[in-house]
Coordinates of C-alpha atoms in Angstrom, one line a residue:
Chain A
X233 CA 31.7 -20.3 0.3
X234 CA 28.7 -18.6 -1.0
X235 CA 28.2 -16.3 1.7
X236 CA 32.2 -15.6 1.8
X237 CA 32.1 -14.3 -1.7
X238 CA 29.2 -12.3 -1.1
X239 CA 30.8 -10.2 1.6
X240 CA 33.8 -9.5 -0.6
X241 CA 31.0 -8.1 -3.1
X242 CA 29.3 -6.1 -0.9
X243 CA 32.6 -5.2 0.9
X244 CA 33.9 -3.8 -2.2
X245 CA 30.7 -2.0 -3.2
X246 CA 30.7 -0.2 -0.1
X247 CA 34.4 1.0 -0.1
X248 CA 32.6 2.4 -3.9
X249 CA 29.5 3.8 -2.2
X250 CA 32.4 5.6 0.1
X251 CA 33.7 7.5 -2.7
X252 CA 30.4 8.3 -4.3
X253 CA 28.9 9.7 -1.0
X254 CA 32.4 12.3 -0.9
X255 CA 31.8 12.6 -4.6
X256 CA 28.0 13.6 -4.5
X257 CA 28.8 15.8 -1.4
X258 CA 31.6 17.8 -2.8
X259 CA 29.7 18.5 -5.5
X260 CA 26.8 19.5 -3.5
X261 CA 24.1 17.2 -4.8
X262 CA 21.7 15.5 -2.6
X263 CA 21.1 12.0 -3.5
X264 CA 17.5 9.9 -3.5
X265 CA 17.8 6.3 -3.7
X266 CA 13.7 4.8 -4.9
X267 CA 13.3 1.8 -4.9
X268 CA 10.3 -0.7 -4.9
X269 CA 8.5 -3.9 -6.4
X270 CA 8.6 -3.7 -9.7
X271 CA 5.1 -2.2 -10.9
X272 CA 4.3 -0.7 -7.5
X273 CA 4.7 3.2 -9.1
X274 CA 8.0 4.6 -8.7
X275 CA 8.2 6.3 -12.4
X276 CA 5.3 8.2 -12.4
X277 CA 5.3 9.0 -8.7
X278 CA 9.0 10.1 -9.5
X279 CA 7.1 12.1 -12.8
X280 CA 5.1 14.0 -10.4
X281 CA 7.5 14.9 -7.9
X282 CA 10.2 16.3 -10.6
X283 CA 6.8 18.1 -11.5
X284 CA 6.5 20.1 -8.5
X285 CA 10.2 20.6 -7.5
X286 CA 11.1 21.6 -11.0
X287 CA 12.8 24.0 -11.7
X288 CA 13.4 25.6 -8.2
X289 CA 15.4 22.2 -7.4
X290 CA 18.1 21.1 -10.2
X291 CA 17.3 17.7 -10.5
X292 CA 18.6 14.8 -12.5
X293 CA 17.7 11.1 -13.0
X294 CA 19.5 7.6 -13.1
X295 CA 17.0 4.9 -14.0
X296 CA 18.0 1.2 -13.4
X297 CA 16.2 -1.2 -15.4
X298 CA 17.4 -4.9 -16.6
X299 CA 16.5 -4.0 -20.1
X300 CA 14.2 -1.2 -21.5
X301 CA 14.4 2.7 -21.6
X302 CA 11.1 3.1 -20.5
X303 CA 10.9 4.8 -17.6
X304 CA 13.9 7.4 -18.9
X305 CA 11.6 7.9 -22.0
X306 CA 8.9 9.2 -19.3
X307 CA 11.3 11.1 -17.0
X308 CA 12.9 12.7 -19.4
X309 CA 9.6 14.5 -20.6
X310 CA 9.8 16.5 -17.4
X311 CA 13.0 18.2 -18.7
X312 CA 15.2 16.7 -16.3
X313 CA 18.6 15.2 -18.2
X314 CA 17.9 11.4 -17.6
X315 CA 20.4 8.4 -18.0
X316 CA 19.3 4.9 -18.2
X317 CA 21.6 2.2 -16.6
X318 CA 20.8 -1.3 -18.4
X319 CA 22.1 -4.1 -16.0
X320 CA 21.8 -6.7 -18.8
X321 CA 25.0 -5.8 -19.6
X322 CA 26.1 -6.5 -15.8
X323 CA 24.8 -10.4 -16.1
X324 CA 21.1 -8.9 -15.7
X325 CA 21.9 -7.4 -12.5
X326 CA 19.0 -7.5 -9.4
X327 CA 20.3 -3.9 -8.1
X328 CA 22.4 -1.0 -9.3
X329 CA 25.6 -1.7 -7.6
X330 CA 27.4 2.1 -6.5
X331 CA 30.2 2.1 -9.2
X332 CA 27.4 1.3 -11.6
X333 CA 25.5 4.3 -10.4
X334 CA 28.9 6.7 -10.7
X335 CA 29.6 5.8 -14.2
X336 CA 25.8 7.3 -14.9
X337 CA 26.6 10.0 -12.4
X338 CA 29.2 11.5 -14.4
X339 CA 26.8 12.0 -17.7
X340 CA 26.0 14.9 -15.6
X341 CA 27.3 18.3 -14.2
X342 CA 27.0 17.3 -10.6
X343 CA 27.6 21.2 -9.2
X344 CA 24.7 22.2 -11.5
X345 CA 22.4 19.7 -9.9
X346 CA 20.5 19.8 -6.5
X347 CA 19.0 16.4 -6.6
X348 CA 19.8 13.5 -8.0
X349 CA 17.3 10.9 -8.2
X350 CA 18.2 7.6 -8.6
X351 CA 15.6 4.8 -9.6
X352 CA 16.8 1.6 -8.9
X353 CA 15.8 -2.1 -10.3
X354 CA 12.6 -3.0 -9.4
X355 CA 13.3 -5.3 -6.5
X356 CA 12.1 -5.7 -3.2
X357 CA 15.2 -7.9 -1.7
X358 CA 18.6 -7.1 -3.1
X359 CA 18.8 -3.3 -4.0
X360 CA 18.3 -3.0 -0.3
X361 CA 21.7 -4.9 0.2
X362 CA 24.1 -2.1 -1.9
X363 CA 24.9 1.3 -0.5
X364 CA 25.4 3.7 -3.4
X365 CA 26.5 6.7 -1.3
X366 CA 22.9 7.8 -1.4
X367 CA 21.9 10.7 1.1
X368 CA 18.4 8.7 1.6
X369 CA 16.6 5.6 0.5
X370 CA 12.9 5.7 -0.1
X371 CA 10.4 2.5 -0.3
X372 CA 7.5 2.4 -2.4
X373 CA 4.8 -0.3 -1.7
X374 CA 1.4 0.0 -3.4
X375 CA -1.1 -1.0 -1.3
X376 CA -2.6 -3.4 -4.2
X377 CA 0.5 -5.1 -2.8
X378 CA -1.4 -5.8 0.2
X379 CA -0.6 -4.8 3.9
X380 CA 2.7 -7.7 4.6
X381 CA 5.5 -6.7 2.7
X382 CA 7.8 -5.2 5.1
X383 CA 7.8 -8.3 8.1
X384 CA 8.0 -10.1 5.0
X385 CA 11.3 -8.0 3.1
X386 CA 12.3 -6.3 6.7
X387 CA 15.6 -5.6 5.3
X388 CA 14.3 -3.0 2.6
X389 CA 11.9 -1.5 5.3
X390 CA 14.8 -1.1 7.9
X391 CA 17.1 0.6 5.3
X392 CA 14.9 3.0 4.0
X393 CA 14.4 7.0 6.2
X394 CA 10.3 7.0 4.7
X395 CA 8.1 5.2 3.3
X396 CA 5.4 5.8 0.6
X397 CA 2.1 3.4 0.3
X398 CA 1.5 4.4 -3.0
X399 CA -1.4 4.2 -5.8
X400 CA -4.0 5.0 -2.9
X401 CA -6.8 5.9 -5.1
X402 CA -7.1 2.0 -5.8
X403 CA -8.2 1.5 -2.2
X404 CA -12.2 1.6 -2.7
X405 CA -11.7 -1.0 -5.0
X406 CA -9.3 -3.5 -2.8
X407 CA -9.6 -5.2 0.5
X408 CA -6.7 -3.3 2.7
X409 CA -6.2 -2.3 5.9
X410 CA -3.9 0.6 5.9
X411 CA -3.5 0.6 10.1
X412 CA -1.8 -2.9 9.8
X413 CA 0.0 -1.9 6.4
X414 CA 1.7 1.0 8.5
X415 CA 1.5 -1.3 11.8
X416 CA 3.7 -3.9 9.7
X417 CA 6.4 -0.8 8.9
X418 CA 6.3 0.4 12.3
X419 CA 7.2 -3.1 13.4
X420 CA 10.6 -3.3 11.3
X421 CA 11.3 0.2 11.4
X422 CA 10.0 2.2 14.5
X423 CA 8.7 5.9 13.8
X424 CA 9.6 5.5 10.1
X425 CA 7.4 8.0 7.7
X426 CA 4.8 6.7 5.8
X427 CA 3.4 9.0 3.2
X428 CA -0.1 7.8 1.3
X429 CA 0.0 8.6 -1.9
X430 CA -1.8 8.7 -5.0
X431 CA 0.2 10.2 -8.3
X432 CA -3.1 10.0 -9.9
X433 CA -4.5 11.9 -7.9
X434 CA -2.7 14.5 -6.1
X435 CA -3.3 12.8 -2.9
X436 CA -1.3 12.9 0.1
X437 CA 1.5 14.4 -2.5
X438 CA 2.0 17.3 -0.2
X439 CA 3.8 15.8 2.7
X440 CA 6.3 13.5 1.0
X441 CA 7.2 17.0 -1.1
X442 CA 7.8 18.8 2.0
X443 CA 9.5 15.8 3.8
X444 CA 12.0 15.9 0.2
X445 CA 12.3 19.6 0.2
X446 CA 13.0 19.8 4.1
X447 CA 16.1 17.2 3.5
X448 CA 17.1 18.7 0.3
X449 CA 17.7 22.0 2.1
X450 CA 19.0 20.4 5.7
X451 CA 21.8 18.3 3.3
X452 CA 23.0 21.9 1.5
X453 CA 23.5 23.8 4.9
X454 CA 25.2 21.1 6.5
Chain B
X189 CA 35.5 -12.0 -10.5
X190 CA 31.8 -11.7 -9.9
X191 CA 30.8 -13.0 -12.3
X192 CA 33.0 -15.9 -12.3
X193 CA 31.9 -16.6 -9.1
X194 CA 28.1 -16.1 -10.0
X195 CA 29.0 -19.0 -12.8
X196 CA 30.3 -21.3 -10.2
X197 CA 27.5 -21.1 -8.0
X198 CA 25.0 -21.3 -10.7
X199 CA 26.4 -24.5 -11.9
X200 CA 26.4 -25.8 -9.0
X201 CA 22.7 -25.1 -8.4
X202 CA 22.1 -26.5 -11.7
X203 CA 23.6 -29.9 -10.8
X204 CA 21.7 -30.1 -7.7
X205 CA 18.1 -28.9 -9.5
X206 CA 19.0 -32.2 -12.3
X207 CA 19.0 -34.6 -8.7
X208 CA 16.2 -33.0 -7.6
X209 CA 14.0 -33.4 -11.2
X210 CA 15.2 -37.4 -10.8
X211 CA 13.9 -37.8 -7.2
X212 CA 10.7 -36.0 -8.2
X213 CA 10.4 -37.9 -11.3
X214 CA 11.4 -41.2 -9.2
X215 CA 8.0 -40.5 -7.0
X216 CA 5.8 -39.6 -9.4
X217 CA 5.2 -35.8 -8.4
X218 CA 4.8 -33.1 -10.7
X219 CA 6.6 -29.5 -9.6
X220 CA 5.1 -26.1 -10.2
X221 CA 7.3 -23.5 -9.3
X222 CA 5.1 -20.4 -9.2
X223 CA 7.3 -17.1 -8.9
X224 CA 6.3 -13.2 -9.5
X225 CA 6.9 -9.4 -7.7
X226 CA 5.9 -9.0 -4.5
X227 CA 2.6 -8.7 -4.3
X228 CA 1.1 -10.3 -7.5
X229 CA -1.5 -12.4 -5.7
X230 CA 0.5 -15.9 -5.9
X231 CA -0.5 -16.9 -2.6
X232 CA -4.2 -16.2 -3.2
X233 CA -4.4 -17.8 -6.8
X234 CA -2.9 -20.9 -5.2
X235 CA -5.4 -21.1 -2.4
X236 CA -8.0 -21.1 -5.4
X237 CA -6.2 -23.5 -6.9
X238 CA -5.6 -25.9 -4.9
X239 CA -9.4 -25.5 -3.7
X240 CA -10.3 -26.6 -7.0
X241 CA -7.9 -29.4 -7.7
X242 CA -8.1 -31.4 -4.3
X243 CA -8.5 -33.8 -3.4
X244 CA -8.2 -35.3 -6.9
X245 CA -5.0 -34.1 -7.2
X246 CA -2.8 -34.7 -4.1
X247 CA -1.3 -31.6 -3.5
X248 CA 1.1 -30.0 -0.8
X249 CA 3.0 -26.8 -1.2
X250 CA 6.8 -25.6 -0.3
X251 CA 6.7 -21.8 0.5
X252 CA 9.3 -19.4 0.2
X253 CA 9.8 -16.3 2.0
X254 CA 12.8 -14.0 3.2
X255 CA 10.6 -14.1 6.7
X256 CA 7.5 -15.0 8.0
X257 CA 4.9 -17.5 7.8
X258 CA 1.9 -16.1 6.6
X259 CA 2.0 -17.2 3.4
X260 CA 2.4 -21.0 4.5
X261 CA -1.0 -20.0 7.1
X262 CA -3.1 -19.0 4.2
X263 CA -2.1 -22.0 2.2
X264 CA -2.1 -24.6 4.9
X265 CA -6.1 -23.5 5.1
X266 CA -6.4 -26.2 2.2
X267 CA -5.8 -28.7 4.3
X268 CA -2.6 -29.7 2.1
X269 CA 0.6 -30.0 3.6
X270 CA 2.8 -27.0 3.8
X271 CA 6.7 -26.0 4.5
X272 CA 7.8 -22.7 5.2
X273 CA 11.4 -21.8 3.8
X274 CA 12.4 -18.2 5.4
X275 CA 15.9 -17.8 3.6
X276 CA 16.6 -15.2 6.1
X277 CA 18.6 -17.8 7.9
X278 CA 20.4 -18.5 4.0
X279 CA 21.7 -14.5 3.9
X280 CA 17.9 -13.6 3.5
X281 CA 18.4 -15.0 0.2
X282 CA 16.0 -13.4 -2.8
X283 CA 15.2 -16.6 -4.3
X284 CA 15.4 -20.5 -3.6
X285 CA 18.3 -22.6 -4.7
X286 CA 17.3 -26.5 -5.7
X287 CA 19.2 -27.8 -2.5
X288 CA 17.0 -25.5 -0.2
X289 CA 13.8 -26.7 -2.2
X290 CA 14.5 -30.3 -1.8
X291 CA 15.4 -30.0 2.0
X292 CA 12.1 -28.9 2.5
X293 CA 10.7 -31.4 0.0
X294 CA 12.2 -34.1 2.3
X295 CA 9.3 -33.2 4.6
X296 CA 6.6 -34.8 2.4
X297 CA 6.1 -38.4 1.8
X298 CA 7.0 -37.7 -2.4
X299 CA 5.0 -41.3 -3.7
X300 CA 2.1 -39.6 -1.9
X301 CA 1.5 -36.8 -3.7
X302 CA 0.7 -35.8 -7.0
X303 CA 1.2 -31.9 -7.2
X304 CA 4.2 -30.4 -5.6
X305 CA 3.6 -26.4 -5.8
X306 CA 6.8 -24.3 -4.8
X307 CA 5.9 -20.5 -4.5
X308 CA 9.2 -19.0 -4.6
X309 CA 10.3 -16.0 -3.1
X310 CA 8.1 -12.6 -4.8
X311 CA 11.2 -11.1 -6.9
X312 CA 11.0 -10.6 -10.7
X313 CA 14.6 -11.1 -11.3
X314 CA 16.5 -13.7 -9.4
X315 CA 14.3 -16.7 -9.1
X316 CA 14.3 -17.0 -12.8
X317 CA 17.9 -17.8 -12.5
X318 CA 17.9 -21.3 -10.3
X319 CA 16.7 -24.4 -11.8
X320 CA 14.6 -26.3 -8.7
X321 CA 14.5 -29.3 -11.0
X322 CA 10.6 -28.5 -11.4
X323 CA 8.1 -29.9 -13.6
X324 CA 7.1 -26.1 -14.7
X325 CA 7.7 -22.9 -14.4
X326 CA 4.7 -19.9 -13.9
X327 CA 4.8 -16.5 -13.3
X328 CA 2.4 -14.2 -11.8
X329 CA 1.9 -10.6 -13.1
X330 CA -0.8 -8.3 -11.4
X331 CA -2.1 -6.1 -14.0
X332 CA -1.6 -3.3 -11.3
X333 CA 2.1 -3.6 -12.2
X334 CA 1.6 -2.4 -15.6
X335 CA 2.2 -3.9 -19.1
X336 CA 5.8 -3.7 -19.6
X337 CA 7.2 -5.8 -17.2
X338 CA 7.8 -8.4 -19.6
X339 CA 10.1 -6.5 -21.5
X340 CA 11.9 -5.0 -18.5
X341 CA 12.1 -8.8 -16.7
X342 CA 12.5 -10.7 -19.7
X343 CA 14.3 -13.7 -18.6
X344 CA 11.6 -14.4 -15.9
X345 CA 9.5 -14.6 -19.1
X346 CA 11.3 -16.1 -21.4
X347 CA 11.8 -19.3 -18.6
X348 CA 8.2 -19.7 -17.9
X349 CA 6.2 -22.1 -19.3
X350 CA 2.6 -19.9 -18.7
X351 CA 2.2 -16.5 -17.6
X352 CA -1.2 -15.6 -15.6
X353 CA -2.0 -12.5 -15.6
X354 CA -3.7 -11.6 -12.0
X355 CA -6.3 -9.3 -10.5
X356 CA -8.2 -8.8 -13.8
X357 CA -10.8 -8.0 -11.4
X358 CA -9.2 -4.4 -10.8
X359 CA -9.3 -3.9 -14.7
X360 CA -12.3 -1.6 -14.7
X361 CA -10.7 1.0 -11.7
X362 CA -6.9 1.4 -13.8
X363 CA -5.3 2.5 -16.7
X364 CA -4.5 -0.5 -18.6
X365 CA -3.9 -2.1 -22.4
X366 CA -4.7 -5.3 -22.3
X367 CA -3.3 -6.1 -25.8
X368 CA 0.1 -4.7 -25.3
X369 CA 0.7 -6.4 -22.2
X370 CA 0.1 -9.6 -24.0
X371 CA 2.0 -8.4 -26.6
X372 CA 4.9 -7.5 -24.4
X373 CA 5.0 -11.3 -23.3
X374 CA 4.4 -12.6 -26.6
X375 CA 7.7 -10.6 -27.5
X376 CA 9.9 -11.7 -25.3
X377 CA 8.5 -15.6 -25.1
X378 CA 5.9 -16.0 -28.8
X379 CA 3.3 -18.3 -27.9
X380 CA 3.8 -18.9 -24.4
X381 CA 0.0 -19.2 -22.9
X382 CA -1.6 -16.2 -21.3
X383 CA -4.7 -16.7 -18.5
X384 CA -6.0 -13.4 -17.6
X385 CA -7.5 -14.4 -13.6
X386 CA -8.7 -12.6 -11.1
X387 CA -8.5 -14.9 -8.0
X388 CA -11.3 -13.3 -6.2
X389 CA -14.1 -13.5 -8.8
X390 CA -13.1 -16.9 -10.2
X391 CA -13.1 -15.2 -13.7
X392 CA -10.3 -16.9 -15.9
X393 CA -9.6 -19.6 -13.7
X394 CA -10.9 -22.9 -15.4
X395 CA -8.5 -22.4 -18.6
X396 CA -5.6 -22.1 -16.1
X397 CA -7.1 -25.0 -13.7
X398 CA -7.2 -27.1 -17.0
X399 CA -3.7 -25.9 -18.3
X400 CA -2.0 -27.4 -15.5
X401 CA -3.8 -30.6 -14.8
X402 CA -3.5 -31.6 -18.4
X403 CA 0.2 -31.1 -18.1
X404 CA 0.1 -33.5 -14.7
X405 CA -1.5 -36.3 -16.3
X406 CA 1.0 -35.7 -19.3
X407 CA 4.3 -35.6 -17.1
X408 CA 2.6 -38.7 -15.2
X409 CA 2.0 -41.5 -18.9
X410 CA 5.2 -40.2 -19.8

């Protein structure tokens, strides 16, 4: 019974993430989907990425969060309009579910954005489960997490198109062996990208700019 | 409808988890259920634990996992007794129901044992939400995940009977307020205990190792 009513959920959020995906294209908006633990990095690697696309890419935030404006409070100082989703309202929802994530949506000019970033509920398991009509998902796993989080949440690993092993500076100071970390990605999700990053630092940010960028730019001449 | 639905098979759970707390009670055991993000450091704090409480206490551990048994490996290095529950076969299921718990429980020889620890599936926001009919309730939070947590998770707070604040050992290498992440917990739960550990140096442990056994002999003269 349980699983029945499950489908019709998901069934029905991804007639919803349908819509969203003609919405978000017809406006000409390329959509990120973050999502993570919670506490693995995901606001302030998001900080500095708005940082360094700003303003040559239009961007725009959705932050899910169970309770708290936090994280919009420290998007929004990059100058990007932010809007915060609570899910307490939603029973304390796990995952921003795609009509969810359209109401937000439409607290913005769509056809005046280029990117629209949506941060979802800290959660390694169920976000992974609801299609918003996202143009790509992207994992974040710090590696104070340790190396065996995607054989042990595969679903989240095999969903996402990259990876980034964040808060890298912290590796002199952990026992972690990266190889088996991106070994243990590799396994669920063949050739996937892994960036390692450090928002601290600067590290590594290069790459997973110019992997954003490139897919920003394929999406608008498509 | 969801949430209808949500309601029917929380209640549900709930009568299961009140059979479960009679046939733990009936043998004697006391229940831990020990829940937190991905990544927190459960799985190591319990191996400390359990190295410092057996063989006085008789312990044996019920793992949870979407997949994989490498947490149950690391534990089962005690020489307690250890199930694996991979609720990938349940949906891949983000957090265990009581009927799952006391399948696995059925394993064990219940008059035997004095400690029964559950380490629930890592996920901030569901587990908080299904009784297992346990003795109490823990969370993990690694202060790598930052100090708002609390008040982004609260009801995983606010149902825990102690908090333990992992890998304090990492203190000195990040940005953290220890203060105001106490503070955040205190806000959400006032006066719910607080041991700052770090697994790997020992530091913290005996107030926590002392918290818990006190609260075995209590559940067992009651």
């Amino acid at each position: 019974m349980e699983i029945k009513v499950v489908k019709r959920v998901l069934d029905a959020n991804d007639t919803m993430a349908e819509k969203n995906r003609e919405g978000f294209k017809r406006a000409g908006v390329f959509v990120l989907n973050v999502m993570s633990s919670p506490g693995s990095g995901k606001t302030t690697l998001l900080q500095k990425t708005l940082s360094r696309v700003m303003p040559d890419i239009r961007c725009a935030v959705i932050v899910g969060d169970i309770c708290t404006t936090h994280d919009a409070d420290r998007l929004a100082e990059s100058g990007a309009p932010v809007v915060q989703i609570n899910t307490e309202q939603f029973g304390g929802d796990c995952h921003l579910a795609a009509h969810v994530v359209w109401k937000a949506a439409e607290n913005f000019d769509l056809k005046d954005l280029d990117l629209l970033v949506v941060e979802n509920v800290g959660n390694l398991v169920c976000p992974a489960e609801f299609d918003i009509g996202e143009n790509a998902r992207v994992v974040a796993l710090s590696v104070t997490e340790g190396e065996d989080k995607p054989v042990k949440y595969p679903l989240m690993f095999r969903q996402c198109h990259a990876a980034l092993l964040s808060k890298t500076d912290l590796l002199p100071h952990i026992e972690y062996d990266r190889a088996a970390a991106i070994g243990y990605i590799h396994q669920v999700h063949p050739g996937m990208p892994v960036f390692e990053v450090s928002a601290r630092t600067g590290e590594g940010m290069d790459a997973w700019i110019a992997w954003l960028t490139e897919r920003i730019q394929a999406a608008r001449s498509a």
